[in-house]
Coordinates of C-alpha atoms in Angstrom, one line a residue:
Chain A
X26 CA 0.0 0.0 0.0
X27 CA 2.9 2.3 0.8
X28 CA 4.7 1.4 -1.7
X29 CA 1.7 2.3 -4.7
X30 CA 1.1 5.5 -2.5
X31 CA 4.2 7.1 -3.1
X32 CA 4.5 6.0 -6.3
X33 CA 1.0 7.4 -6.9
X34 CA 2.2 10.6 -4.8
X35 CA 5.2 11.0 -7.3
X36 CA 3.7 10.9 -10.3
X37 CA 0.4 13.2 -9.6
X38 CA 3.7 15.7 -8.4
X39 CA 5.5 14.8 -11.5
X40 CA 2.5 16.0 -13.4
X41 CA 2.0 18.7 -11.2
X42 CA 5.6 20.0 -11.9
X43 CA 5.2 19.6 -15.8
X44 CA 1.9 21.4 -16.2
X45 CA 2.6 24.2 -13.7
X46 CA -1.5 24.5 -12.7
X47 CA -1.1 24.7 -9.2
X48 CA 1.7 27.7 -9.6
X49 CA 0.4 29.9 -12.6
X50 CA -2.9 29.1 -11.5
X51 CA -3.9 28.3 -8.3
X52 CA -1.5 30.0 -6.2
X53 CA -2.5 33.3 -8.2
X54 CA -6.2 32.8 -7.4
X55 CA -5.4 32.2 -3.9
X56 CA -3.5 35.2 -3.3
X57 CA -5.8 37.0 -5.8
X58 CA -8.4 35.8 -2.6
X59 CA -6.4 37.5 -0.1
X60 CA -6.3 40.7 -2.1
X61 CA -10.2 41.3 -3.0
X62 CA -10.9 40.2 0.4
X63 CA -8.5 43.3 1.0
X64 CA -10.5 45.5 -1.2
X65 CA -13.0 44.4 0.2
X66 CA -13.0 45.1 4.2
X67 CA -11.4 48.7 4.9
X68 CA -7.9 47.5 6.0
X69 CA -8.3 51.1 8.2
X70 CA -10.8 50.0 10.5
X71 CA -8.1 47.0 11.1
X72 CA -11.3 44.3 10.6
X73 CA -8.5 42.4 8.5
X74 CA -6.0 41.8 11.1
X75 CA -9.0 40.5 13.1
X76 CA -10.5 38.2 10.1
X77 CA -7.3 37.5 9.1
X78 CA -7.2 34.0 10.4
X79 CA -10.9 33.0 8.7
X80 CA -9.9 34.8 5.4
X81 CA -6.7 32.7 4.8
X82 CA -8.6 29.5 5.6
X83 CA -11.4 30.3 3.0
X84 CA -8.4 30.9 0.9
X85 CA -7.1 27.5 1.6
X86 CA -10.5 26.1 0.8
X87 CA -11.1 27.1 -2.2
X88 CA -8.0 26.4 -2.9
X89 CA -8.4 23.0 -2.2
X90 CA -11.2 22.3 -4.4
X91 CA -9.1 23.3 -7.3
X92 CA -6.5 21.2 -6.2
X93 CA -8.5 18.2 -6.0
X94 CA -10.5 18.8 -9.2
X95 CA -7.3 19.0 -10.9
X96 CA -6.0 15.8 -9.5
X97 CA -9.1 14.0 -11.0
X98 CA -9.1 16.1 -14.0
X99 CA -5.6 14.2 -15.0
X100 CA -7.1 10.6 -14.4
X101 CA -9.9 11.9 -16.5
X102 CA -8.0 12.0 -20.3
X103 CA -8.0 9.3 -22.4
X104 CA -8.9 6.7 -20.3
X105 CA -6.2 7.2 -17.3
X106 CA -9.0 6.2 -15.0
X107 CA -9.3 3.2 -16.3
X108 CA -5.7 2.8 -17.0
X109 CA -5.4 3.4 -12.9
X110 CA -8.0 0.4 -12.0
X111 CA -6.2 -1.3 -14.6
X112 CA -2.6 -1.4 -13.2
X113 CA -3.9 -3.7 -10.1
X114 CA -2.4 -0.9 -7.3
X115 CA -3.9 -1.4 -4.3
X116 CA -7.3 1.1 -3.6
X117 CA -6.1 2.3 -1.0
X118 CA -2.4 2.9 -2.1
X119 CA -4.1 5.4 -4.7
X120 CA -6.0 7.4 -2.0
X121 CA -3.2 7.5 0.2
X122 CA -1.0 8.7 -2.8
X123 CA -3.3 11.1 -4.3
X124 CA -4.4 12.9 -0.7
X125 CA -0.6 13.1 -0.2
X126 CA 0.1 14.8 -3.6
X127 CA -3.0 17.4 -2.8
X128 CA -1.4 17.6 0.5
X129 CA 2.1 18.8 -0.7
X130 CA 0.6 21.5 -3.1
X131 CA -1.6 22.7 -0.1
X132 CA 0.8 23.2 1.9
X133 CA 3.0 25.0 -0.5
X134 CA 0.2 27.3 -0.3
X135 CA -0.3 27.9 2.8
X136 CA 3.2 29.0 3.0
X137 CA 2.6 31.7 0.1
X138 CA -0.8 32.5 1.8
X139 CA 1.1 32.7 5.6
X140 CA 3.1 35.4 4.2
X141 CA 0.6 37.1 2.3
X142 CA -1.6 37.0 5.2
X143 CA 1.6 38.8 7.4
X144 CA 2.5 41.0 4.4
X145 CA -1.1 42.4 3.5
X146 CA -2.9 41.9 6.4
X147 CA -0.2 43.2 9.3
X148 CA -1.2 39.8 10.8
X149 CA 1.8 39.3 13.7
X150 CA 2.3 35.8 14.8
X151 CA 2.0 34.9 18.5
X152 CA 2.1 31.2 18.4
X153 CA 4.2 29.4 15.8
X154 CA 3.7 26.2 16.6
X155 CA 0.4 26.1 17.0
X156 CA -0.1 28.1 13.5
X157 CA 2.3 24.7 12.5
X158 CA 0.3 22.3 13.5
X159 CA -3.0 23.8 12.7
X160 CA -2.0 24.0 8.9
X161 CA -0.7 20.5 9.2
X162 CA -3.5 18.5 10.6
X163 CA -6.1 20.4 8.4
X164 CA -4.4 20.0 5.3
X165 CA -4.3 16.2 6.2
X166 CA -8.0 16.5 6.8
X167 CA -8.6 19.1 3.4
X168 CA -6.7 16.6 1.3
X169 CA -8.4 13.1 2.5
X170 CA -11.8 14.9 2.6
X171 CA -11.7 16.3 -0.4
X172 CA -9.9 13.4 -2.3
X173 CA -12.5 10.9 -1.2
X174 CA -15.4 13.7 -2.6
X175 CA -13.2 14.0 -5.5
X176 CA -13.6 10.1 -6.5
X177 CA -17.4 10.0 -5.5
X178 CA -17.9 13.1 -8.4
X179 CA -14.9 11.6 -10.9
X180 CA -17.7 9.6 -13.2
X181 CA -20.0 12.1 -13.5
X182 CA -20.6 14.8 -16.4
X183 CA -21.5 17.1 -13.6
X184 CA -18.2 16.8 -11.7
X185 CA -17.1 19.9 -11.9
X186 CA -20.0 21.7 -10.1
X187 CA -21.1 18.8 -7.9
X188 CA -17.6 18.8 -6.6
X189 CA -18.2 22.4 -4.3
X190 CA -21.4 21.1 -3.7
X191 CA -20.1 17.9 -1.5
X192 CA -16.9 19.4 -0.2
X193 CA -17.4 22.7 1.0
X194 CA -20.0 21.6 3.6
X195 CA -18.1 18.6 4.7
X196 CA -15.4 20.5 4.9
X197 CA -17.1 23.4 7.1
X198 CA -15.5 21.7 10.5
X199 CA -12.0 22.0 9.2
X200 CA -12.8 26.0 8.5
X201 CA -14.3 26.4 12.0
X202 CA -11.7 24.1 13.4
X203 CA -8.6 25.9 11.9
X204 CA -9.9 29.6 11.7
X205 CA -10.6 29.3 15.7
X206 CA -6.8 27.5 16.4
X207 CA -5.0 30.3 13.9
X208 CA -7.2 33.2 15.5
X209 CA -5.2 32.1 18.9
X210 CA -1.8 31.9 17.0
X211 CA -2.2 35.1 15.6
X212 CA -3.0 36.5 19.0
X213 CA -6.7 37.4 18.6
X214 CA -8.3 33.7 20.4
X215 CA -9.8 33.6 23.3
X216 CA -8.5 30.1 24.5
X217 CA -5.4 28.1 23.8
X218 CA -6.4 27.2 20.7
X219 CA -5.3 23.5 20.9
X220 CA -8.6 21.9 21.7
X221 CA -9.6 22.9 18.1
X222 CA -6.6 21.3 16.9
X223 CA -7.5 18.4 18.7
X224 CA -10.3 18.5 16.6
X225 CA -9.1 19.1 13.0
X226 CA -6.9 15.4 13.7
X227 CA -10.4 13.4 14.5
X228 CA -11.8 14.9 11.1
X229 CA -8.4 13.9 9.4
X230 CA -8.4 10.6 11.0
X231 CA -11.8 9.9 10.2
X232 CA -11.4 11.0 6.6
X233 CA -8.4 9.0 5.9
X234 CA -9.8 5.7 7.5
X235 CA -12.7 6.6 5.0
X236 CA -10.7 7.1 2.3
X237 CA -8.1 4.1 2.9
X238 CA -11.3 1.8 3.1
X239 CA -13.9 3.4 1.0
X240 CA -11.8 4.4 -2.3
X241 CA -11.6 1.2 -4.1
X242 CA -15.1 0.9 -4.4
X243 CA -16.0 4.5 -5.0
X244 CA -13.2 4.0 -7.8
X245 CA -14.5 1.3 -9.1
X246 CA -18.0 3.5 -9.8
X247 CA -16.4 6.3 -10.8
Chain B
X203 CA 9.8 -25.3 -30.6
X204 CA 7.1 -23.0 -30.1
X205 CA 4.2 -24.1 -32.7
X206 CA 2.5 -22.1 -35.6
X207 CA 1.4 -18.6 -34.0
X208 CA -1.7 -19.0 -32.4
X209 CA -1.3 -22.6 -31.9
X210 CA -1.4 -23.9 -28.7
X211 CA 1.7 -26.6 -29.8
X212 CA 4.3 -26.0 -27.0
X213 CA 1.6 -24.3 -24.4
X214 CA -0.3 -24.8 -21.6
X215 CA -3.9 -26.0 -22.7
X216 CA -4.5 -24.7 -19.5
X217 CA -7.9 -22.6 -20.2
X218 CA -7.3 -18.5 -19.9
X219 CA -10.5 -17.5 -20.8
X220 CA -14.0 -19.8 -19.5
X221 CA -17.4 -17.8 -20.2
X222 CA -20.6 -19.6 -19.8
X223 CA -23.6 -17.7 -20.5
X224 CA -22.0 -14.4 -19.9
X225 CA -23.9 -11.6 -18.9
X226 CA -22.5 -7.8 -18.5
X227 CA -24.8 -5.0 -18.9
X228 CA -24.0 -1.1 -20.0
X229 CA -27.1 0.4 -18.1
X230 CA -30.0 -1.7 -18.4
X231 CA -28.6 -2.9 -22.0
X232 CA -27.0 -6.3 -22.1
X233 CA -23.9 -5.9 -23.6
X234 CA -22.7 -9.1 -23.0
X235 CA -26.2 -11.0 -23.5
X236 CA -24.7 -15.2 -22.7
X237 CA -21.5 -15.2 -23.9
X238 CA -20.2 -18.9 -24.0
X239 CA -15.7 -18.8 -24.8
X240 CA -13.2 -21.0 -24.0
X241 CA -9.8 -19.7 -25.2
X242 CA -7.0 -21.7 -24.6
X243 CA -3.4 -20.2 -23.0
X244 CA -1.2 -19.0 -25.6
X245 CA -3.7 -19.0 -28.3
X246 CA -4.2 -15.7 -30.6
X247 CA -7.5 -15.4 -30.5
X248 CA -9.5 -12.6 -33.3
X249 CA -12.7 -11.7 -32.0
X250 CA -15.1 -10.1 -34.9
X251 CA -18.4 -8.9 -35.4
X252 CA -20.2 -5.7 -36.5
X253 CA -20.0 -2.4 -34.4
X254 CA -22.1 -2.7 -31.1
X255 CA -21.7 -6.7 -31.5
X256 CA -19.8 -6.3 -28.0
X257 CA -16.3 -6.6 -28.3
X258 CA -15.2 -4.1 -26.5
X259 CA -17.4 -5.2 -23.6
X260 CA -15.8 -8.8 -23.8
X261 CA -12.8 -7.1 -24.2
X262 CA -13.2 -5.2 -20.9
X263 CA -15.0 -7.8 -19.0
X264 CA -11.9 -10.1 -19.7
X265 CA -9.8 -7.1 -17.8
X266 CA -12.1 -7.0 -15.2
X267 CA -13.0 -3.5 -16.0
X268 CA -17.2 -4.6 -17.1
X269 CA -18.8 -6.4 -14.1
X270 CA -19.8 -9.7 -15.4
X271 CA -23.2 -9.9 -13.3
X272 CA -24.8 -13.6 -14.6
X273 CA -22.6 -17.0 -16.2
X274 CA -19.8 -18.0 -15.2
X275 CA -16.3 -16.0 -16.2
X276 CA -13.2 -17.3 -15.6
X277 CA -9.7 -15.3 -16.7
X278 CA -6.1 -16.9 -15.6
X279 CA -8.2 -18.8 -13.3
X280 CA -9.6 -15.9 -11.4
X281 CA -13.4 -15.8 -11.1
X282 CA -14.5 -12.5 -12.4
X283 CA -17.9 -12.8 -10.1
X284 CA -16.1 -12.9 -6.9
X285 CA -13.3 -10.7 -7.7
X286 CA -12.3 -8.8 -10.8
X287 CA -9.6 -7.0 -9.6
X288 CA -7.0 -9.4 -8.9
X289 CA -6.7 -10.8 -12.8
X290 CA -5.8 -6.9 -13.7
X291 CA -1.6 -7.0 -12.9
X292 CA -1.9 -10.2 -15.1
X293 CA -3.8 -8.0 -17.8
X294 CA -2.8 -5.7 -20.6
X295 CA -5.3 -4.3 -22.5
X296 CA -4.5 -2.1 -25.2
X297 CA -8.5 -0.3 -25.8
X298 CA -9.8 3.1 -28.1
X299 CA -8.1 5.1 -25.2
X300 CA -4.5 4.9 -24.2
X301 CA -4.6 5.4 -20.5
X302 CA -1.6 7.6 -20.9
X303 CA -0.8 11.2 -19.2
X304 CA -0.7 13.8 -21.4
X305 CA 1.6 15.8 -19.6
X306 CA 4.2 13.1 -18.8
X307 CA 7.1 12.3 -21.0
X308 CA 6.9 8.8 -23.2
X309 CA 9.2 7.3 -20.3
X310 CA 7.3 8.2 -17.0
X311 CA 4.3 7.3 -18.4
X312 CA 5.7 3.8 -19.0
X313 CA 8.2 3.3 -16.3
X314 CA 4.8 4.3 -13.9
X315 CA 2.8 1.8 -15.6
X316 CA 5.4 -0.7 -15.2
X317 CA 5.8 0.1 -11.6
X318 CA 2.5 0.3 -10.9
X319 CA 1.6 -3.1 -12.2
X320 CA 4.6 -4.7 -10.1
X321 CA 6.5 -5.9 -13.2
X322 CA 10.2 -5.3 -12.9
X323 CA 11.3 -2.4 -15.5
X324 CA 13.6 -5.2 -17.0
X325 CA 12.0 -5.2 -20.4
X326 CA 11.2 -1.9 -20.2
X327 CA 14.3 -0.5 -22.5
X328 CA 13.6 -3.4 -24.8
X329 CA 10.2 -2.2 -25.4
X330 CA 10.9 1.4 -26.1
X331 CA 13.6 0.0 -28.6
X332 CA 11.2 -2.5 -30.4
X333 CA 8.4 0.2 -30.3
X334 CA 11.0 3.0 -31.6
X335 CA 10.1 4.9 -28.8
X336 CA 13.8 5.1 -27.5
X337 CA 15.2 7.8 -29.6
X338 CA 14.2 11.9 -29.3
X339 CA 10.2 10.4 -28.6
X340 CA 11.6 9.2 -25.2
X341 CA 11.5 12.4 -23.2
X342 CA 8.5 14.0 -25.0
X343 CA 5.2 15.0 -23.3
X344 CA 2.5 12.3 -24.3
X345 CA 0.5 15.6 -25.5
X346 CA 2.9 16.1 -28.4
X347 CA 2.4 12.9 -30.0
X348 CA 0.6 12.0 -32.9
X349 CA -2.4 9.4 -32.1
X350 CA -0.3 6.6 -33.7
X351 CA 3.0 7.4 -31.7
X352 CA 0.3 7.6 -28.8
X353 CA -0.7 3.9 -29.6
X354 CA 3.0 2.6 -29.9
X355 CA 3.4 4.4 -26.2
X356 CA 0.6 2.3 -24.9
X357 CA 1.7 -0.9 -26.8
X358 CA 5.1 0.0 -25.2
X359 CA 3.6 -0.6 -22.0
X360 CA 1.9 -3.9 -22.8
X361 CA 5.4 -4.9 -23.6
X362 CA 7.3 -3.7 -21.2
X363 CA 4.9 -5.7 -18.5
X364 CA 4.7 -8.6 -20.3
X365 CA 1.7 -9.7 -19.2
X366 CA 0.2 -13.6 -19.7
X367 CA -3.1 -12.2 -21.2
X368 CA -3.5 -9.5 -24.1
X369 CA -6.4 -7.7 -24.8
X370 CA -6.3 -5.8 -27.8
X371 CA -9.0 -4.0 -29.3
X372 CA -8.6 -2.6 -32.6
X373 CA -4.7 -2.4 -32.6
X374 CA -4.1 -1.7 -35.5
X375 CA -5.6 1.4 -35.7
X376 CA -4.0 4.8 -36.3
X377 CA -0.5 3.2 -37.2
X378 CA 1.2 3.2 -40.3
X379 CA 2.2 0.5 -42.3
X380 CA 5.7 0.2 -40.5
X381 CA 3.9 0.2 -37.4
X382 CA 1.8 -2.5 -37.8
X383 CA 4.2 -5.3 -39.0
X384 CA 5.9 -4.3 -35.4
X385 CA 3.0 -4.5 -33.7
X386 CA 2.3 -7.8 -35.6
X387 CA 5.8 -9.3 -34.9
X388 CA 4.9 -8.1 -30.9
X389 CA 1.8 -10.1 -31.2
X390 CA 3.3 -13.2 -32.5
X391 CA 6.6 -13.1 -30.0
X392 CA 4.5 -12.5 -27.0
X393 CA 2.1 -15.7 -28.1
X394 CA 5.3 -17.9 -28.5
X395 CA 6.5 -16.9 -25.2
X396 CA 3.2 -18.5 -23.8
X397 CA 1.2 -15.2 -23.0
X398 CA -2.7 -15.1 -24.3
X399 CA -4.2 -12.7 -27.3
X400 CA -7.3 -11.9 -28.0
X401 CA -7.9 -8.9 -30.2
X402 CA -10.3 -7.4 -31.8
X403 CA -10.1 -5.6 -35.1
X404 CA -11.5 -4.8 -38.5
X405 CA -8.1 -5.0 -40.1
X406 CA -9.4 -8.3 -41.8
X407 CA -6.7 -9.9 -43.7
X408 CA -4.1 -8.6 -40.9
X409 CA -6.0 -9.9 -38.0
X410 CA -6.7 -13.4 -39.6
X411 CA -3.1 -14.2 -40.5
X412 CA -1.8 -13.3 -36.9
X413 CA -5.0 -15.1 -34.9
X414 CA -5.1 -19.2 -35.1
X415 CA -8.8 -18.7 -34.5
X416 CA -11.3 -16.6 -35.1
X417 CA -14.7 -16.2 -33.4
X418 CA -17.3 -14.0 -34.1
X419 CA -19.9 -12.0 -31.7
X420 CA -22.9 -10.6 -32.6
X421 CA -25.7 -8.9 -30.1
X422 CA -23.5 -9.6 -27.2
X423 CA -23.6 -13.8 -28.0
X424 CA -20.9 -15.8 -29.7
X425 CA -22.6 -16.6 -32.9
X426 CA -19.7 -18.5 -34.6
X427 CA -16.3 -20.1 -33.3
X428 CA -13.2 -21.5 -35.5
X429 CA -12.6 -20.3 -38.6
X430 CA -12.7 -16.8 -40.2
X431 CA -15.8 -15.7 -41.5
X432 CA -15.7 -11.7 -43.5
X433 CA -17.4 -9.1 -41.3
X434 CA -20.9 -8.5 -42.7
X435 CA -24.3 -6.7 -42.0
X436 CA -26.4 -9.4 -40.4
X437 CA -29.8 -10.3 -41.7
X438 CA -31.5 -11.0 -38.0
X439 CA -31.8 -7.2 -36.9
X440 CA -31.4 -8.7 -33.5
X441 CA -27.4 -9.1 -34.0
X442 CA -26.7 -5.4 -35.2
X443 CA -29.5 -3.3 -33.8
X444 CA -28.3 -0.4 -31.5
X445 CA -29.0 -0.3 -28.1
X446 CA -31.9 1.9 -28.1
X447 CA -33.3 -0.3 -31.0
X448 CA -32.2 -4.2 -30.1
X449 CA -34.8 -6.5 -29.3
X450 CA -35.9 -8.0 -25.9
X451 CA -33.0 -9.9 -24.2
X452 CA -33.8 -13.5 -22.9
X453 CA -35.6 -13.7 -20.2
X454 CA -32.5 -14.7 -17.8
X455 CA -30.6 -11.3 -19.1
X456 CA -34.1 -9.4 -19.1
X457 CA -34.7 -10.6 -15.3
X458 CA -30.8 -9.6 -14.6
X459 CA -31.3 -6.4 -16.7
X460 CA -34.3 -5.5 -14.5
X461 CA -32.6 -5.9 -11.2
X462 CA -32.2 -2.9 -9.0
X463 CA -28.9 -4.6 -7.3
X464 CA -26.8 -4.2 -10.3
X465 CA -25.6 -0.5 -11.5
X466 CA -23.1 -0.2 -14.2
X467 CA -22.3 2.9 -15.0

């Protein structure tokens, strides 16, 4: 299983790296976010310091979805779906592999977001670990959540709408979750901020169990 | 010495292929409408009939990918009712699509589908040379390729993983002349080393002299086994009729056509 995830994980990066959609594209219209959410609320009136937190995470999301739309737009050309159930790797290898790609690129960024969030915002950050860990455990959560949506819309001709439609609710939690931990780490919480991120690993852990166990079959379908 | 291609001189007579009364549907349609095939290992097997007949969906229920939902179907011994994902690694199937990436290069795409079906990559420079992939083709996106350099990349892979059964349908297609006596000297190599091929293909003259047998399918039933009869439009509008137009099934593939349990998409 490890052994098909990475090399599932390598070539969805591999791609990734050729093509160039996640950095002329969707880094662009993540910090395009950032910036018409600057237009938007008077950067005077300091609301953005204090929505900072919830702004870069709505930034994340919809990041996400174009992240995971574009890892099931590759299997989607000339039969590399098929090609995939085809080449006997185990179900849950692919999951594993392809959350982990989305995971990478998310990550990636968050780091571009982190420092547009400091540089436009005037965010100042009071607890770096906790700003750490809250990006890691959600992004595990983002990319199994949205990877296991991603294979249950793959099949259809409506994908590309019915994707939002799945993810962004289920995905709500990790929004709450993470904007409440990063409000703390960016010194406007009102509580350690840790209990939430307590709570972003149960929705990553309950995602990836989902995914690990549920994939083949939802591939299979797709 | 290996016998005459498509003999089965020299080979297992093991069976690689066991259909009886084979049924597969595409919707509510029976693609696959009793399918009865035995084909024995290392034969080269051409599989005819009309568009619609359903080749392509014996063709993909052989690779596990069609869900074979009544009959019995048995591929490299693995029954396809129980579980038709474990016959895939021992499966190459070279269909209308490619599988390929268009943005990887003619090399990652078939050193990942080498990997990924667990064959070592020890054939895999021998394949790119037979398929004359192996010169300035070897680092080029998959997106730059013509659809006939496309198809030698896929047969590359087939190659490259060596697997026992081959599932070609129309393989000929989109190569040129050159092309196609490789793809026919492929063919023939990979049936004297013991491995499986059925193909389909309307590349009459072609197909007959590589295959040792040739059946023929016609509204999703084997309608004629042995030798090679020429591709015609059938009198009984029940063999060619479209989907939307095709007759009532049997009543066994009606009643399975009609149960709720079974969704293929």
């Amino acid at each position: 299983m490890w052994r098909d995830a990475a090399l599932v994980a390598g070539k969805d990066l591999r791609i990734e790296g050729r093509s160039r959609v996640t950095t002329n594209q969707v880094a662009p219209f993540a910090i395009l976010v950032l910036v018409l959410f600057a237009f938007a609320l008077d950067p005077d009136r300091g609301v953005l310091v204090k929505a900072a937190a919830g702004l870069f995470w709505i930034a994340v999301l919809f990041s996400s979805l174009l992240a995971v739309q574009r890892s099931f737009a590759v299997e989607a050309t000339d039969g590399a779906r098929d090609g995939l159930r085809l080449s006997g790797l185990d179900p849950a290898g692919i999951f594993l592999g392809k959350a982990a790609a989305v995971a990478v690129q998310l990550l990636a960024l968050e780091v571009l977001l982190g420092v547009g969030v400091v540089v436009l915002y005037g965010a100042d950050l009071h607890g770096p670990l906790l700003l750490v860990m809250t990006c890691l455990v959600s992004t595990v959560g983002l990319a199994a959540a949205g990877v296991v949506y991603g294979v249950l819309a793959a099949g259809l001709k409506v994908r590309e709408t019915l994707l939002p439609l799945l993810t962004l609710p289920a995905l709500a939690p990790v929004l709450l979750a993470a904007t409440r931990a990063w409000e703390t780490a960016l010194g406007q919480g009102v509580d350690s901020g840790w209990k939430w991120v307590q709570l972003l690993a149960v929705f990553a852990v309950i995602y990836v169990v989902a995914g690990v166990l549920g994939f083949g079959p939802l591939l299979e379908e797709a | 010495m290996p016998g005459p291609p498509g003999s089965v001189v020299g080979v297992s007579m093991a069976a690689a292929l066991r259909f009886r009364s084979a049924v597969a549907l595409l919707g509510r349609f029976p693609a696959l409408a009793g399918v009865d095939l035995d084909v024995a290992a290392g034969e080269i097997v051409l599989l005819q009939g009309p568009n619609g007949a359903g080749k392509t969906s014996l063709l993909r229920a052989c690779a596990g990918l069609l869900p074979v939902v009544d009959g019995v179907a048995e591929v490299l011994g693995h029954d396809l009712r129980l579980d038709r994902r474990s016959v895939r690694r021992s499966v190459g199937l070279l269909g209308h699509a490619t599988f390929l990436y268009d943005d990887l290069s003619v090399i990652d795409n078939i050193r990942f589908a080498v990997k990924a079906s667990g064959a070592g990559d020890g054939r895999l420079a021998e394949a790119m040379a037979v398929l004359g992939l192996d010169g300035r083709l070897r680092g080029v996106p998959v997106s730059r390729l013509s659809a006939g350099q496309r198809r030698r990349v896929a047969l590359a892979v087939i190659v490259a993983r060596a697997p026992e059964l081959w599932l070609l349908d129309e393989p000929h297609a989109g190569l040129d002349t050159d092309s196609r006596d490789v793809l026919d000297a492929v063919v023939r190599d990979a049936a004297a080393s013991g491995a499986t091929i059925v193909l389909a293909s309307h590349e009459h003259e072609r197909a007959t002299a590589l295959a040792g047998r040739t059946v023929t399918i016609a509204g999703g039933r084997i309608v004629d086994d042995t030798k090679p009869v020429a591709v015609v439009a059938p009198s009984d509008p029940a063999v060619a009729a479209p989907p939307e137009e095709a007759p009532a099934a049997p009543a066994a593939v009606a009643d399975v056509a009609r149960s709720e349990v079974v969704h293929v998409a």
